[in-house]
Coordinates of C-alpha atoms in Angstrom, one line a residue:
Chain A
X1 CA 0.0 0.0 0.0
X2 CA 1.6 3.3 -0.9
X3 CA 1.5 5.9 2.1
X4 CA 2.2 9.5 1.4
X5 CA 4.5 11.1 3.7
X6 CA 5.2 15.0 4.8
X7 CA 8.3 16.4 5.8
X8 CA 9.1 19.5 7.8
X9 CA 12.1 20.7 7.1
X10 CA 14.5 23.4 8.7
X11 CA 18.1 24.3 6.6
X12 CA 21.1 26.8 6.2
X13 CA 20.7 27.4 2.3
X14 CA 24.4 29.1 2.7
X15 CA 26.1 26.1 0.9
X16 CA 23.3 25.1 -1.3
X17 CA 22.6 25.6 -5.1
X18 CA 19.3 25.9 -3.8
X19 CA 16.3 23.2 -3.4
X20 CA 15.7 21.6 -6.4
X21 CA 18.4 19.0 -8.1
X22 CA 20.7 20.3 -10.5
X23 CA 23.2 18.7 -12.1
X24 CA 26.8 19.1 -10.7
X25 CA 25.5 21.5 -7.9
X26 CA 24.9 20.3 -4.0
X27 CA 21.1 20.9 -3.4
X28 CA 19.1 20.6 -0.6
X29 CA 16.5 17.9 -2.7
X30 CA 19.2 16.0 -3.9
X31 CA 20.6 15.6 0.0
X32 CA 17.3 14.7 1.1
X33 CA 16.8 12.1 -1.2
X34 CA 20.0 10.5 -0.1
X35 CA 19.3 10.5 3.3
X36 CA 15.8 8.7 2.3
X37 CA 17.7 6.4 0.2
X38 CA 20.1 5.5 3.3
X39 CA 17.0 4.4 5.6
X40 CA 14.8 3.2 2.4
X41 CA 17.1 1.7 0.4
X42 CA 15.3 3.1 -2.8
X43 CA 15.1 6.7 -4.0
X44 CA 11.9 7.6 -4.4
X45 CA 10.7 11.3 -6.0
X46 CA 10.4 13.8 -3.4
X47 CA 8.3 17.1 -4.2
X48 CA 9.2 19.9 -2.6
X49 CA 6.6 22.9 -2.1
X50 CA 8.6 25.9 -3.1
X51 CA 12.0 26.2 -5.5
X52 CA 14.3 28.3 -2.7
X53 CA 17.2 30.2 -4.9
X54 CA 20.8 29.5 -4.0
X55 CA 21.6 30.8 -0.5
X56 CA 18.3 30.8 1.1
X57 CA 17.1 29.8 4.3
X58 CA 14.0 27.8 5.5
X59 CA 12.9 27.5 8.9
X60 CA 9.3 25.6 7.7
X61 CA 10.1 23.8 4.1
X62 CA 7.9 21.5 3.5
X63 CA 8.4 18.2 1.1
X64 CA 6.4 15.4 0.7
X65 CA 7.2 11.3 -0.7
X66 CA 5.5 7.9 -1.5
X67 CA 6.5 4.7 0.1
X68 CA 4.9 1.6 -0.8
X69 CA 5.2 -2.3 0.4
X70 CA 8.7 -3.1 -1.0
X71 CA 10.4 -0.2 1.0
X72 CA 11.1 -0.1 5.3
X73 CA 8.1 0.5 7.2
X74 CA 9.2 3.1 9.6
X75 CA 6.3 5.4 12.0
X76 CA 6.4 8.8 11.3
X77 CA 7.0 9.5 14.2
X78 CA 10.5 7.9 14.2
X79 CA 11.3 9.4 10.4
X80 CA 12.8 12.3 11.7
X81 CA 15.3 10.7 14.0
X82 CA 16.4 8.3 11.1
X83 CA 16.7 10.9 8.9
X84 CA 18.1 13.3 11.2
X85 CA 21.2 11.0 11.6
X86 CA 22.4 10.6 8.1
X87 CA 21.2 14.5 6.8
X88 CA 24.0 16.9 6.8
X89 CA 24.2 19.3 9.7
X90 CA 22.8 22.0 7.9
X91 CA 19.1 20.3 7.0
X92 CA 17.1 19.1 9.7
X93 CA 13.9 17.1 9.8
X94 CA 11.5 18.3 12.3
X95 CA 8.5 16.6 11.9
X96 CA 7.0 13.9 9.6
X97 CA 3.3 13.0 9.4
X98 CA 1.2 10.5 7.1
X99 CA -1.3 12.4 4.6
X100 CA -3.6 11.5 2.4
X101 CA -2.4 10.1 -1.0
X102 CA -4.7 13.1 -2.3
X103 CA -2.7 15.9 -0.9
X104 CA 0.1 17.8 -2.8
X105 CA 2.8 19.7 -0.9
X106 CA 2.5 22.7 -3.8
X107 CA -1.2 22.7 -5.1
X108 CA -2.7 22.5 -1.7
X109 CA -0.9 25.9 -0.1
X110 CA -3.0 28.1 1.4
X111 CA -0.7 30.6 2.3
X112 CA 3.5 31.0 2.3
X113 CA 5.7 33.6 4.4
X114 CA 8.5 34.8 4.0
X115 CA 11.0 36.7 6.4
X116 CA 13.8 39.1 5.0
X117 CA 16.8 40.0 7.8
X118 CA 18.2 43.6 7.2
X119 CA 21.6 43.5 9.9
X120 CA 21.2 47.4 10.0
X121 CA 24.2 48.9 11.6
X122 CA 27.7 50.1 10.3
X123 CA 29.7 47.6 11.3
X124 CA 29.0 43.6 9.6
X125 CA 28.1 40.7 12.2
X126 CA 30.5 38.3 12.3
X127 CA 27.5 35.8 13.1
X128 CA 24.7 37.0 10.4
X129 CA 27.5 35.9 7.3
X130 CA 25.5 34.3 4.8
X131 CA 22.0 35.1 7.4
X132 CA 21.6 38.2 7.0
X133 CA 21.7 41.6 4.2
X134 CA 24.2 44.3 5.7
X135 CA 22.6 47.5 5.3
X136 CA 24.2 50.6 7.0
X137 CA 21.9 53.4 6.6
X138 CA 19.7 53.7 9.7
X139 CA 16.1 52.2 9.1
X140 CA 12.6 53.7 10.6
X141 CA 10.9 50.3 11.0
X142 CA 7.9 51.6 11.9
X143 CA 8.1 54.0 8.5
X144 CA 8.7 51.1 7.2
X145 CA 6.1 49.1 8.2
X146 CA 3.6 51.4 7.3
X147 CA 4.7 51.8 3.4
X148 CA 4.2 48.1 3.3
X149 CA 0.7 48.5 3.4
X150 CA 0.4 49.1 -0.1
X151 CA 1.6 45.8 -0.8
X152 CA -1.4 43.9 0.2
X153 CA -4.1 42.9 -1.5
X154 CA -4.4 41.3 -4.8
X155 CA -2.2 42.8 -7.0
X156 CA -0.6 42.2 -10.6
X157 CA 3.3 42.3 -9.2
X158 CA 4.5 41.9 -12.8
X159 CA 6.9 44.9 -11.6
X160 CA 8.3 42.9 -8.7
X161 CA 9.9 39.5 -10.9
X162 CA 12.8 39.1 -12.1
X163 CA 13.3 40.6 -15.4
X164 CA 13.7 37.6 -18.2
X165 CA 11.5 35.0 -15.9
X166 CA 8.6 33.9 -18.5
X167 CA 5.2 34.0 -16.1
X168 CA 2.4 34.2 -17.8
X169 CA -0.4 35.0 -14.2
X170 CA 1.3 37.8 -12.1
X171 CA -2.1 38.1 -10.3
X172 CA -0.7 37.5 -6.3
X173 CA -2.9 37.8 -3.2
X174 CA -0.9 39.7 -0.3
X175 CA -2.3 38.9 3.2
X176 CA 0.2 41.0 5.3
X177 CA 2.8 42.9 5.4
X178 CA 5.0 43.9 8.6
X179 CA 7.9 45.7 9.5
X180 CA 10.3 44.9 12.9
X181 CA 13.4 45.3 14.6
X182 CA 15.2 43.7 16.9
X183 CA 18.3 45.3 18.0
X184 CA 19.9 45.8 14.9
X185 CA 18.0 42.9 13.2
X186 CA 15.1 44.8 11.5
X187 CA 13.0 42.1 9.5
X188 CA 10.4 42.4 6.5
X189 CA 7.7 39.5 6.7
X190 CA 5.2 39.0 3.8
X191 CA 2.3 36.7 3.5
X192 CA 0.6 35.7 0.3
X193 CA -0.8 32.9 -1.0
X194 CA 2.2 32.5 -3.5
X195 CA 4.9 34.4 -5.3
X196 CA 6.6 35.1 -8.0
X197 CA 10.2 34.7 -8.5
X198 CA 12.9 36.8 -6.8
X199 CA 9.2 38.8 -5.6
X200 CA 10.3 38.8 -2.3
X201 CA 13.9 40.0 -2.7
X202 CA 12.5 42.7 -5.2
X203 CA 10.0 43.8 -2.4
X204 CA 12.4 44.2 0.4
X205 CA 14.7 46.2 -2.3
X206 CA 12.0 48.5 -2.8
X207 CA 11.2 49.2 1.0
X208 CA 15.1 50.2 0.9
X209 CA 14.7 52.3 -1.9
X210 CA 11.8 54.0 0.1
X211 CA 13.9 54.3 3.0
X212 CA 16.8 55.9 1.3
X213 CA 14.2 58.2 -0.3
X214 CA 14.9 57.5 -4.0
X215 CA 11.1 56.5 -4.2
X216 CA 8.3 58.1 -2.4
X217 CA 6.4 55.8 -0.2
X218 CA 3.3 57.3 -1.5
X219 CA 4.3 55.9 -4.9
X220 CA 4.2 52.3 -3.9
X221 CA 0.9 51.8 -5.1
X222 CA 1.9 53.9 -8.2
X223 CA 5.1 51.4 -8.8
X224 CA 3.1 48.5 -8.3
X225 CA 0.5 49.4 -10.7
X226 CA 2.6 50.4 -13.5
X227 CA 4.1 46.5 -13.4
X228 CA 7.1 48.3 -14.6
X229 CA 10.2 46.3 -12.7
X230 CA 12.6 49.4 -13.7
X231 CA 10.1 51.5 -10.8
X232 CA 11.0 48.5 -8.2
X233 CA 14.0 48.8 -6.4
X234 CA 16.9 46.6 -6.7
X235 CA 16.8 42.4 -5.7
X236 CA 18.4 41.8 -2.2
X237 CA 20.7 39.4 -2.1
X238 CA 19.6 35.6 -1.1
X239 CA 21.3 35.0 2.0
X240 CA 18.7 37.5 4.2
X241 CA 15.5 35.4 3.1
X242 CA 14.2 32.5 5.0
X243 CA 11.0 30.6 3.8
X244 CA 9.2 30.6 7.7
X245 CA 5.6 29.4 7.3
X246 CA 3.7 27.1 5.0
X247 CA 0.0 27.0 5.6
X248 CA -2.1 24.6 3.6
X249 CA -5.9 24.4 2.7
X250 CA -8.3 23.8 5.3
X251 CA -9.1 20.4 3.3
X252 CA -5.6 19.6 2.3
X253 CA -5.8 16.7 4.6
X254 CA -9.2 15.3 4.5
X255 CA -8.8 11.9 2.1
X256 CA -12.4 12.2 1.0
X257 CA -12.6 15.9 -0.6
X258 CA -13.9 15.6 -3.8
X259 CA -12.8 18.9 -5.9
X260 CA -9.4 18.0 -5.6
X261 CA -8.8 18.6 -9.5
X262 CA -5.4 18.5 -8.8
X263 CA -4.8 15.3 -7.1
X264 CA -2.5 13.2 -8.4
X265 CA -4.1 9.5 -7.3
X266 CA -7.3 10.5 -9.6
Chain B
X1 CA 54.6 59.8 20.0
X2 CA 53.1 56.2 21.2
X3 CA 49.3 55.7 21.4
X4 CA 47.7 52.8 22.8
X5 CA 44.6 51.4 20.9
X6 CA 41.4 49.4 22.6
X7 CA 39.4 46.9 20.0
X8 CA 36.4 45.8 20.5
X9 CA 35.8 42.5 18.7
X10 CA 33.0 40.4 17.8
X11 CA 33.8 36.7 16.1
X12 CA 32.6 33.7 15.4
X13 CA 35.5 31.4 16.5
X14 CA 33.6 28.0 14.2
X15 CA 36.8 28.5 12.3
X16 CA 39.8 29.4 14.5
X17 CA 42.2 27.2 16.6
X18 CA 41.3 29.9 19.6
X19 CA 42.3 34.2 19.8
X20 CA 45.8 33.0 20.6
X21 CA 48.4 32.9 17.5
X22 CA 49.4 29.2 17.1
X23 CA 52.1 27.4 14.2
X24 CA 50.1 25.9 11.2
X25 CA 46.8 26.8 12.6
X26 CA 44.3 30.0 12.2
X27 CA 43.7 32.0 15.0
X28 CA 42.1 35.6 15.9
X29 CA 45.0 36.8 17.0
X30 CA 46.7 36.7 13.9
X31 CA 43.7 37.5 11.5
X32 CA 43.5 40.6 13.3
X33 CA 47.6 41.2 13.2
X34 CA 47.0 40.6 9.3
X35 CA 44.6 43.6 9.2
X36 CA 46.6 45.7 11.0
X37 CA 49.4 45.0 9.0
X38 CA 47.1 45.3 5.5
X39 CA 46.0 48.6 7.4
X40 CA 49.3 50.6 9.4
X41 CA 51.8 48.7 7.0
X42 CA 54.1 47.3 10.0
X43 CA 53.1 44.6 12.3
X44 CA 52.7 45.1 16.3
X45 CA 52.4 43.3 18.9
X46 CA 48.7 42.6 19.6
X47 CA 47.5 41.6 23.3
X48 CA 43.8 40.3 23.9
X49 CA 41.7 40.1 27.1
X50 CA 41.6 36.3 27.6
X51 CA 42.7 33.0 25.3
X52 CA 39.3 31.8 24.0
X53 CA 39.3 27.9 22.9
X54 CA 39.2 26.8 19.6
X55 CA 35.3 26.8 18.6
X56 CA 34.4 29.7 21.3
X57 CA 32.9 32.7 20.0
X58 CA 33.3 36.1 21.4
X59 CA 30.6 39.1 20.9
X60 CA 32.9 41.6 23.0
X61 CA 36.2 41.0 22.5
X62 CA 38.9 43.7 23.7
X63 CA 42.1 43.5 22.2
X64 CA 45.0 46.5 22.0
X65 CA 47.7 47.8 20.2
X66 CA 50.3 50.5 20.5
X67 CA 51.3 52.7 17.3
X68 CA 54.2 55.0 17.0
X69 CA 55.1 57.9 14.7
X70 CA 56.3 56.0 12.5
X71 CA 52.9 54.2 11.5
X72 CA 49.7 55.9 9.5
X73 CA 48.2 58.2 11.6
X74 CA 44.7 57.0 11.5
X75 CA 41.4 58.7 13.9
X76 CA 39.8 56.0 16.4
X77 CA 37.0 56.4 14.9
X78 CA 38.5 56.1 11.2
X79 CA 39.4 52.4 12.5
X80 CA 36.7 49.9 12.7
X81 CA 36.1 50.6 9.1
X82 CA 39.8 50.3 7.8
X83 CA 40.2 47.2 9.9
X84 CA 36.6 45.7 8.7
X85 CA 37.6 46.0 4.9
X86 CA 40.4 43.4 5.5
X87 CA 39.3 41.5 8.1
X88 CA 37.9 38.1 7.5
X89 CA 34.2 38.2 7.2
X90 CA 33.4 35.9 10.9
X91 CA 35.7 38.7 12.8
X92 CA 34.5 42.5 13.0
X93 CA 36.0 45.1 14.7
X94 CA 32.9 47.1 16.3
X95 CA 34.6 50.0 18.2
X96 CA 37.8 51.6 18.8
X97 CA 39.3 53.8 21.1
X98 CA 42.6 55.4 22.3
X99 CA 43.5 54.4 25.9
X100 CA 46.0 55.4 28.1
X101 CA 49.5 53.9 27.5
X102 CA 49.1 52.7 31.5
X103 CA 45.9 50.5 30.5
X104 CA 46.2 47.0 30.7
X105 CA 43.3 44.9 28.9
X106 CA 43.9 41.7 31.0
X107 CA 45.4 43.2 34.2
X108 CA 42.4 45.7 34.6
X109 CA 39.5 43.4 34.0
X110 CA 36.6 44.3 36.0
X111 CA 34.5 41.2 35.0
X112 CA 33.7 38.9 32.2
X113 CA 30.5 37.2 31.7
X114 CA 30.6 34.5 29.7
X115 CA 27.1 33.1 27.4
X116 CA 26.5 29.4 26.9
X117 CA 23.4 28.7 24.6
X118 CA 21.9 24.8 25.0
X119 CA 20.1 24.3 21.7
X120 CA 17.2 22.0 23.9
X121 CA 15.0 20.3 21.6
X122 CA 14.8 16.7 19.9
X123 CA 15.7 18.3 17.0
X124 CA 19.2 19.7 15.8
X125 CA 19.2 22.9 14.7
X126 CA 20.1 23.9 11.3
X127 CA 21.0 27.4 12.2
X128 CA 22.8 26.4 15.5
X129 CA 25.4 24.0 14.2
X130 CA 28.8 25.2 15.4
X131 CA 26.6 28.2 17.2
X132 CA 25.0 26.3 20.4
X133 CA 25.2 22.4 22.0
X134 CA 22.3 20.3 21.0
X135 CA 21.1 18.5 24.4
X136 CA 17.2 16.4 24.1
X137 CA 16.1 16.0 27.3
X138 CA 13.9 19.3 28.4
X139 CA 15.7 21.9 30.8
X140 CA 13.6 23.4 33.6
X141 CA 15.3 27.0 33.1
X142 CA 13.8 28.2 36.3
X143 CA 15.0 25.3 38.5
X144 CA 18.4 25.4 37.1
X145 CA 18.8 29.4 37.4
X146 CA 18.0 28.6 41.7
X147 CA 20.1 26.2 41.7
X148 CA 23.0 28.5 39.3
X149 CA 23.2 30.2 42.5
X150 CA 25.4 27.8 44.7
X151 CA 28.6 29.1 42.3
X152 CA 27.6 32.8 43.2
X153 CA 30.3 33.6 45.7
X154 CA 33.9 33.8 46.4
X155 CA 35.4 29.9 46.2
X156 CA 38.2 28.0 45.2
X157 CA 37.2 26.6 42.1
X158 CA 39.5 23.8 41.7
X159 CA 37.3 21.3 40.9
X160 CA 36.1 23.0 37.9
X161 CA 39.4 24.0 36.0
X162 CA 40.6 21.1 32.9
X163 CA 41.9 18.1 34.2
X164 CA 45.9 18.6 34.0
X165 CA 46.0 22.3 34.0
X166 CA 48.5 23.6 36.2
X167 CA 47.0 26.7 37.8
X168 CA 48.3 28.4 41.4
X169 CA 45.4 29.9 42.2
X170 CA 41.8 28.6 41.9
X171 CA 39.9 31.5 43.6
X172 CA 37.5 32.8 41.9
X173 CA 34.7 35.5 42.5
X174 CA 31.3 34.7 40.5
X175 CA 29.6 37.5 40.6
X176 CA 26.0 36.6 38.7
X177 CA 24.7 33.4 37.8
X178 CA 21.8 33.3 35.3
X179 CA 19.5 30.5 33.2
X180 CA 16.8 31.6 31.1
X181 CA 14.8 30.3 28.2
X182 CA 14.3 32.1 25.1
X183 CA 12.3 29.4 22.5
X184 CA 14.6 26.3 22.2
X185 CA 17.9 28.1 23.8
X186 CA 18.4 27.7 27.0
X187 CA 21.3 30.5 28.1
X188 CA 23.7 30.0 31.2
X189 CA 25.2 33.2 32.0
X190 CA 27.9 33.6 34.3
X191 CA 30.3 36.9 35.2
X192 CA 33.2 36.9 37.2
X193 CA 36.2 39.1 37.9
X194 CA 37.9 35.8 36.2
X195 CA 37.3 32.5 35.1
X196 CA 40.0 29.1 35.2
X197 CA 40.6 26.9 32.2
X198 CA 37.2 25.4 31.0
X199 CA 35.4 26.4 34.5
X200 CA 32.6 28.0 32.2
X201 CA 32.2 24.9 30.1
X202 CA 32.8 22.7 33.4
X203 CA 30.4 24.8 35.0
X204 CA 27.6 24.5 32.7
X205 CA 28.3 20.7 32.4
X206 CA 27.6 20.5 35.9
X207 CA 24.3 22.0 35.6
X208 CA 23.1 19.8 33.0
X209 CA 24.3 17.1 35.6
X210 CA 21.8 18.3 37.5
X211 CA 19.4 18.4 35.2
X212 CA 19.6 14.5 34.5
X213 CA 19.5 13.5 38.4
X214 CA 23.1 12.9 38.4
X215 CA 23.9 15.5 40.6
X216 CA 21.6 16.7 43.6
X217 CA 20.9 20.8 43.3
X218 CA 21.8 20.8 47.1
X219 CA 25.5 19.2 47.0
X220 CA 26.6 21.9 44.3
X221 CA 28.1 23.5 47.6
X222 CA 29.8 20.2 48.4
X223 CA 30.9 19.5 44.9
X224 CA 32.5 23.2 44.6
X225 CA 33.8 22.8 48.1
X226 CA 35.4 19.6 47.3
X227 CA 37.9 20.9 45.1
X228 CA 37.3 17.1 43.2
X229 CA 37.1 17.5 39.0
X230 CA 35.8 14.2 39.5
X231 CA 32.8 15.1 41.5
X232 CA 31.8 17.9 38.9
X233 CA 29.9 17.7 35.8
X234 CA 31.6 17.0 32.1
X235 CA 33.2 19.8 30.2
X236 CA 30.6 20.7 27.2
X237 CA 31.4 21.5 23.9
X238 CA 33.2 24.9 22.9
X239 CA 30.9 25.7 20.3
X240 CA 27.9 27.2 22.6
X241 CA 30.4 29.0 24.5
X242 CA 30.7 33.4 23.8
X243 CA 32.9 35.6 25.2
X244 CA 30.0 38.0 26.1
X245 CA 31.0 41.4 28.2
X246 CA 34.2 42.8 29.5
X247 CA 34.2 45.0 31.9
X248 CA 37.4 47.5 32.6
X249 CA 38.3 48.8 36.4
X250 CA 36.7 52.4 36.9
X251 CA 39.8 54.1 36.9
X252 CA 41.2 51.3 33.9
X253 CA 41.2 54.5 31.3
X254 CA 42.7 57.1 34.2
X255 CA 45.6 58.3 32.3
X256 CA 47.5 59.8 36.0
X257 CA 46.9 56.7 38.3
X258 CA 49.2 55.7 40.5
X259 CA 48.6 52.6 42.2
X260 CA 48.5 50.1 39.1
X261 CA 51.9 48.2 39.4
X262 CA 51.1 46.3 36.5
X263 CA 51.5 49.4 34.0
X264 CA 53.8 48.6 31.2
X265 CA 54.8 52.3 30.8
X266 CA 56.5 52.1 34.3

């Protein structure tokens, strides 16, 4: 009987090429699936529910497999331990559940965030290397957190991917927006129920533009209209960003929903 | 005209055979001496507060330096930044300062307080790997910061020094004892006007002793009192150990004082 299983996973993108396999690269997929093919003995697919860019954290990734009779039965409840013990030090498992053969890890999100670390201070931290986006200007987190308000809603954010990506729907849903510091951390959070590539990086690029002053934060909703990405500020580098929440559909996990037109075991 | 220089350090030791220069091995001590060299063109003598272990990390560091005429005349406050731009990225300078040449950053030590962070979950930490010590079983915070306060106190802290170290005199003064949660991290903090070989790492091990039941919270004052190594706790891992405050004597940065028979420029 094949058993659907879903991962959550925690890693330090820092010496990744990413999440999904590519050839010649280390990846965090490709170093899951050998850790499931050191306690399986077989390789099967694993689906991961976002593509994470080189150098990108995750504090809630989540992944999802199929075992079936021929492999190790192991309780989810163990699978993180076993895995746990043969992934590198930089991926972690932190929990593993059965789900219904129905669900899928990507068409069944409800909602994603995302966290972006500014280390805002004029001097580097020696322990936010690769964790953290150095920026030295002093930032108004609260102004901050204000302009971000334009961001949500449903939006086209054709102006916020990055330029050369071929998407055809641009049409995003932002939930929330917020602004914080800690000490000298000050962090950008945005909710949505998906998002476009490099969107995140291009947003926090423009909340620095708007805090340097080079555009108007009563523009935003201005720049966002105009889907124009040469009006959007610049993309932030990778290492800041950290995939923190997945949320799925209410009915992700019931094994009898019917409008499922997605499901892969129909 | 000699000037004496303070530096204030932050580092992240994951990669350093300890502060103190070593043969065939990196070290703070001579990363920094690299900068300075990059930086005033000659190389002098660097002395820092305390030799931190290979693996410890320091967020306040001091460190100083004396210049002559014939080096770059460069303002304190002109220094972080030169020294930053050739520094290694997991070693920042955050502040410097012009002392007086009678200052002494080991011999006028106020107080240190050392950090420990327990990563304290079932589940290794991505983000903590080299950063904190991964230990399962659940830490009652709260019982273990009452019971932190046996070591408060002057004592003779023999028993919690490195097996083999030969060290004259064991008294210490601990000033403050603290355990607190924050999430997952549980953080032993511990100031003294000086701390023995391993005592912080000894100290903490001892606490985790009594964590499991292996030592009773009301011998600690026989244990310390016994002078035994044997009868404390083991010596934990360097990496969740951080240099965390140094404090100078109030009259440390008196440029007339009289009574300091330590000073160099006598």
């Amino acid at each position: 009987m094949k058993k659907k299983i879903l991962l959550t996973l925690a890693y330090d993108g820092t010496h990744y090429a990413g999440f999904q396999v590519q050839p010649d690269a280390p990846t965090v997929q490709a170093a899951v699936q050998d850790a499931i093919e050191q306690i399986y003995l077989c390789r099967p697919d694993v689906t991961g529910c976002s593509r994470t860019d080189a150098g990108v954290h995750a504090r809630d990734y989540k992944l999802m497999f199929v075992t079936d009779d021929t492999m190790p039965k192991i309780p989810a409840e163990r699978i993180p331990a076993a895995l746990n013990t043969v992934l590198p030090r930089d991926i972690a498992v932190l929990f593993a559940e059965e789900v219904p053969m129905c669900f899928h890890v990507r068409h069944d999100v409800y909602e994603k965030e995302y966290e972006y670390i500014v280390w805002n201070s004029a001097v580097r931290d020696p322990f936010s290397a690769d964790r953290a986006y150095l920026f030295r200007r002093p930032l108004d987190a609260d102004a901050l957190n204000a302009a971000g308000e334009a961001f949500v809603g449903t939006h086209g954010f054709r102006g916020f991917v990055a330029a050369g990506a071929v998407i055809a729907a641009t049409v995003r849903t932002v939930r929330s927006v917020s602004v914080r510091r800690e000490g000298k951390r000050v962090i950008f959070a945005i909710a949505a129920d998906g998002f476009l590539y490099n969107m995140v990086r291009i947003f926090v690029g423009t909340m620095l533009a708007v805090a340097e002053g080079k555009i108007p934060a009563e523009s935003l909703p201005d720049v966002i209209a105009s889907r124009d990405r040469s009006r959007a500020g610049m993309t932030v580098p990778a290492c800041g960003l950290y995939l923190n929440r997945v949320e799925f559909r209410r009915d992700a996990f019931d094994s009898d929903r019917k409008e499922n037109t997605d499901c892969e075991c129909r």
